Short mmCIF file of C-alpha atoms in Angstrom, two decimals:
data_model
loop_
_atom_site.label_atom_id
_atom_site.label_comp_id
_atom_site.label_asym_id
_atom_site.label_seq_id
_atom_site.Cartn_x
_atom_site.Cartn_y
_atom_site.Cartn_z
CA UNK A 1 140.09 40.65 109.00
CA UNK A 2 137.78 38.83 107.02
CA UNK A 3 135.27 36.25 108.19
CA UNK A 4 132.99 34.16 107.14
CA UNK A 5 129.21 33.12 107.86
CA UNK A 6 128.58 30.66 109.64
CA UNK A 7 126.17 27.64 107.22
CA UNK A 8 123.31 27.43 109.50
CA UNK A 9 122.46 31.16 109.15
CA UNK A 10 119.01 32.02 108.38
CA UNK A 11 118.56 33.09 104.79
CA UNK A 12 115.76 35.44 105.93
CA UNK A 13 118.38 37.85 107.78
CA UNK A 14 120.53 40.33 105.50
CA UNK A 15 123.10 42.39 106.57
CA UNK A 16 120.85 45.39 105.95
CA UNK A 17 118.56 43.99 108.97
CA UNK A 18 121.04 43.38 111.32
CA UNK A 19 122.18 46.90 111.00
CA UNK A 20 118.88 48.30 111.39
CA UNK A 21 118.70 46.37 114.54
CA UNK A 22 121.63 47.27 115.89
CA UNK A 23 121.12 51.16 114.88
CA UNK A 24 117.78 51.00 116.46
CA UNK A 25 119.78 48.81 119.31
CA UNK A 26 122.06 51.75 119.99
CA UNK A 27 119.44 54.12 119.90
CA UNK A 28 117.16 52.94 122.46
CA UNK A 29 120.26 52.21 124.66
CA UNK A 30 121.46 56.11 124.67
CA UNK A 31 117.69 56.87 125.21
CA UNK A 32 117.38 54.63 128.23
CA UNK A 33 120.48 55.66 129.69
CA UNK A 34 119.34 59.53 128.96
CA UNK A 35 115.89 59.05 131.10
CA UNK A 36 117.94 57.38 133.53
CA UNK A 37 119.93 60.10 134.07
CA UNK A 38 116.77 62.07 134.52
CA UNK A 39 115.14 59.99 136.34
CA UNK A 40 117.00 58.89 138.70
CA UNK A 41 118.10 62.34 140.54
CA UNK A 42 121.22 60.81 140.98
CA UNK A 43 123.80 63.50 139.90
CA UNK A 44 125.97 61.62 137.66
CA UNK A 45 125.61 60.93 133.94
CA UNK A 46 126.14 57.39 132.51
CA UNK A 47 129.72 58.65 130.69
CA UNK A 48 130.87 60.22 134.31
CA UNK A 49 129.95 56.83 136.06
CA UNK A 50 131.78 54.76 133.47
CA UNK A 51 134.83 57.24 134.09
CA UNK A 52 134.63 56.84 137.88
CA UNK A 53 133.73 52.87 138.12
CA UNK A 54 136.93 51.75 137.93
CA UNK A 55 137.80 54.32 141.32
CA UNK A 56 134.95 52.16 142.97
CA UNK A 57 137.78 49.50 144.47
CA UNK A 58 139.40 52.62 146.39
CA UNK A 59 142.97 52.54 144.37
CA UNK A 60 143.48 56.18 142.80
CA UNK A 61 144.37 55.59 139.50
CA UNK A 62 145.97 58.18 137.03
CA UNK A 63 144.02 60.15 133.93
CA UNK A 64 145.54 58.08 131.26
CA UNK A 65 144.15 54.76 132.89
CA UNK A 66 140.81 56.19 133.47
CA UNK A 67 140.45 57.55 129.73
CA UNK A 68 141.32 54.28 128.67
CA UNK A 69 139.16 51.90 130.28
CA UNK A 70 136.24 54.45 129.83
CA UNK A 71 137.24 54.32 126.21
CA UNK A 72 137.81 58.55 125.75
CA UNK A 73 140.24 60.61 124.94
CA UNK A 74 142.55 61.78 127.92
CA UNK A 75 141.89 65.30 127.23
CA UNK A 76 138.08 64.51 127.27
CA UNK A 77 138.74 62.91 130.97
CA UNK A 78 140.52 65.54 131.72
CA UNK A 79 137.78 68.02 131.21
CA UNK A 80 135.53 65.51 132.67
CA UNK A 81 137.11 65.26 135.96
CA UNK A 82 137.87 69.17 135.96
CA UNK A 83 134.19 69.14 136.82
CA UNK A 84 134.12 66.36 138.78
CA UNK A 85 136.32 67.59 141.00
CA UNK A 86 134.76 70.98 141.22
CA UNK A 87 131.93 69.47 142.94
CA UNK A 88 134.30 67.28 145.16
CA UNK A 89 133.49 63.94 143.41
CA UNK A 90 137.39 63.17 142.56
CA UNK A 91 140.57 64.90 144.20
CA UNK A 92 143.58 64.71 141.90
CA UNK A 93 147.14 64.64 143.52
CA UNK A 94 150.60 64.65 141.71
CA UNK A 95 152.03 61.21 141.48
CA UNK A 96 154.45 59.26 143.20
CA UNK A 97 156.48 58.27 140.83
CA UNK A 98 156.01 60.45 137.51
CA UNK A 99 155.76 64.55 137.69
CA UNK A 100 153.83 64.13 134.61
CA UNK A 101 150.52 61.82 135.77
CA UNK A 102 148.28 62.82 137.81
CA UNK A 103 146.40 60.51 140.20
CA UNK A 104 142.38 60.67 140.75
CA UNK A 105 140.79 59.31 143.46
CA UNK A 106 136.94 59.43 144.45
CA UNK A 107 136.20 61.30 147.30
CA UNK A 108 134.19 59.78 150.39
CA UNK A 109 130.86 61.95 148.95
CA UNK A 110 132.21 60.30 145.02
CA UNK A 111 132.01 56.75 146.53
CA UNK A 112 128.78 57.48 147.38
CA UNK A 113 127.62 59.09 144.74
CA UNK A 114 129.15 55.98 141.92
CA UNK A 115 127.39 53.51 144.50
CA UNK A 116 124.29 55.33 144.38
CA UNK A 117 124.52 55.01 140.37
CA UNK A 118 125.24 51.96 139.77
CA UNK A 119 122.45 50.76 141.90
CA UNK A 120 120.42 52.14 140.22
CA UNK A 121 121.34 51.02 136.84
CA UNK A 122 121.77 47.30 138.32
CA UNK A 123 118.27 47.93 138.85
CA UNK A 124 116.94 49.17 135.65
CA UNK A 125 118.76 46.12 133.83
CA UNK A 126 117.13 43.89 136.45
CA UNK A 127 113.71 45.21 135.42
CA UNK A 128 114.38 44.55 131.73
CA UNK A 129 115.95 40.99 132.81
CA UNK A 130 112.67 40.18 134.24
CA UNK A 131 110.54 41.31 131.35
CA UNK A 132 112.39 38.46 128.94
CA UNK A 133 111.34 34.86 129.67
CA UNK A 134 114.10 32.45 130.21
CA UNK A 135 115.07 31.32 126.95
CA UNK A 136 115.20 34.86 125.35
CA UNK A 137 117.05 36.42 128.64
CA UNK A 138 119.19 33.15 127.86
CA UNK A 139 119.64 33.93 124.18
CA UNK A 140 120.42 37.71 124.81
CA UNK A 141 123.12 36.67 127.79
CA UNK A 142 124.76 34.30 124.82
CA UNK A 143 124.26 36.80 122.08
CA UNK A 144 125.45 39.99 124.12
CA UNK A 145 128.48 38.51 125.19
CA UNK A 146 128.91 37.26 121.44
CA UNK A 147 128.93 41.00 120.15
CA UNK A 148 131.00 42.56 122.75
CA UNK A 149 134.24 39.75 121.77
CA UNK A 150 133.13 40.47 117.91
CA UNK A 151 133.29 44.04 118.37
CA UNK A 152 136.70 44.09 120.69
CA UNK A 153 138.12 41.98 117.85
CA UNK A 154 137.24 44.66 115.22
#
């Protein structure tokens, strides 16, 4: 798909710069969510919480559907909840309907813990919210929201 420019860009920005801002973008993102992880003492690393989120509304849901919206492979959730459930975070039953999914659900102690986490990151964004003033926190609301439909597109 090709695209083009829009006129009104600035001459001063080259494609070379917008990479190295998104590298360095990406970078300090996997840092962040790193000290987070050790910071926080919450059990539960940023990949396992974006697993487990969509278990948050109670419904079990089965490995396929997990490894999909947390954008892995399902062998890699599969591995993933392996250990999850080892530490009673998930329980995994046969399904219903097909002897070849398996469903996950969070346990009462996995609710916990994925409410736990994502207070805590809800927090750590709202401290960086309030560190841009209004028109940059508006420009990086726009521009975010721009990048995640560009890069869903790709």
């Amino acid at each position: 798909m090709t695209t083009t420019a829009p006129a009104d860009r600035s001459p001063a920005t080259t494609a070379e710069e917008f990479t190295a801002a998104w590298e360095a973008f990406g970078l300090a993102t996997r840092r962040a969510r790193a000290r987070l992880g050790r910071e926080d003492g919450i059990d539960l690393t940023a990949s396992q919480l974006h697993l487990l989120e969509p278990l948050a509304a109670g419904e079990g849901l089965t490995v396929g559907r997990l490894a999909e919206a947390a954008g892995v492979s399902p062998p890699t959730a599969t591995r993933m909840l392996d250990g999850l459930e080892r530490r009673a975070v998930v329980v995994r039953s046969a399904h219903g309907e097909d002897r070849r999914c398996v469903n996950v659900r969070l346990t009462n102690s996995g609710s916990e813990l994925v409410r736990r986490k994502r207070a805590a990151v809800a927090a750590r964004r709202a401290e960086l919210f309030a560190r841009l003033d209004p028109a940059e926190a508006d420009e990086a609301t726009r521009l975010l929201s721009r990048l995640a439909d560009l890069v869903d597109e790709l």
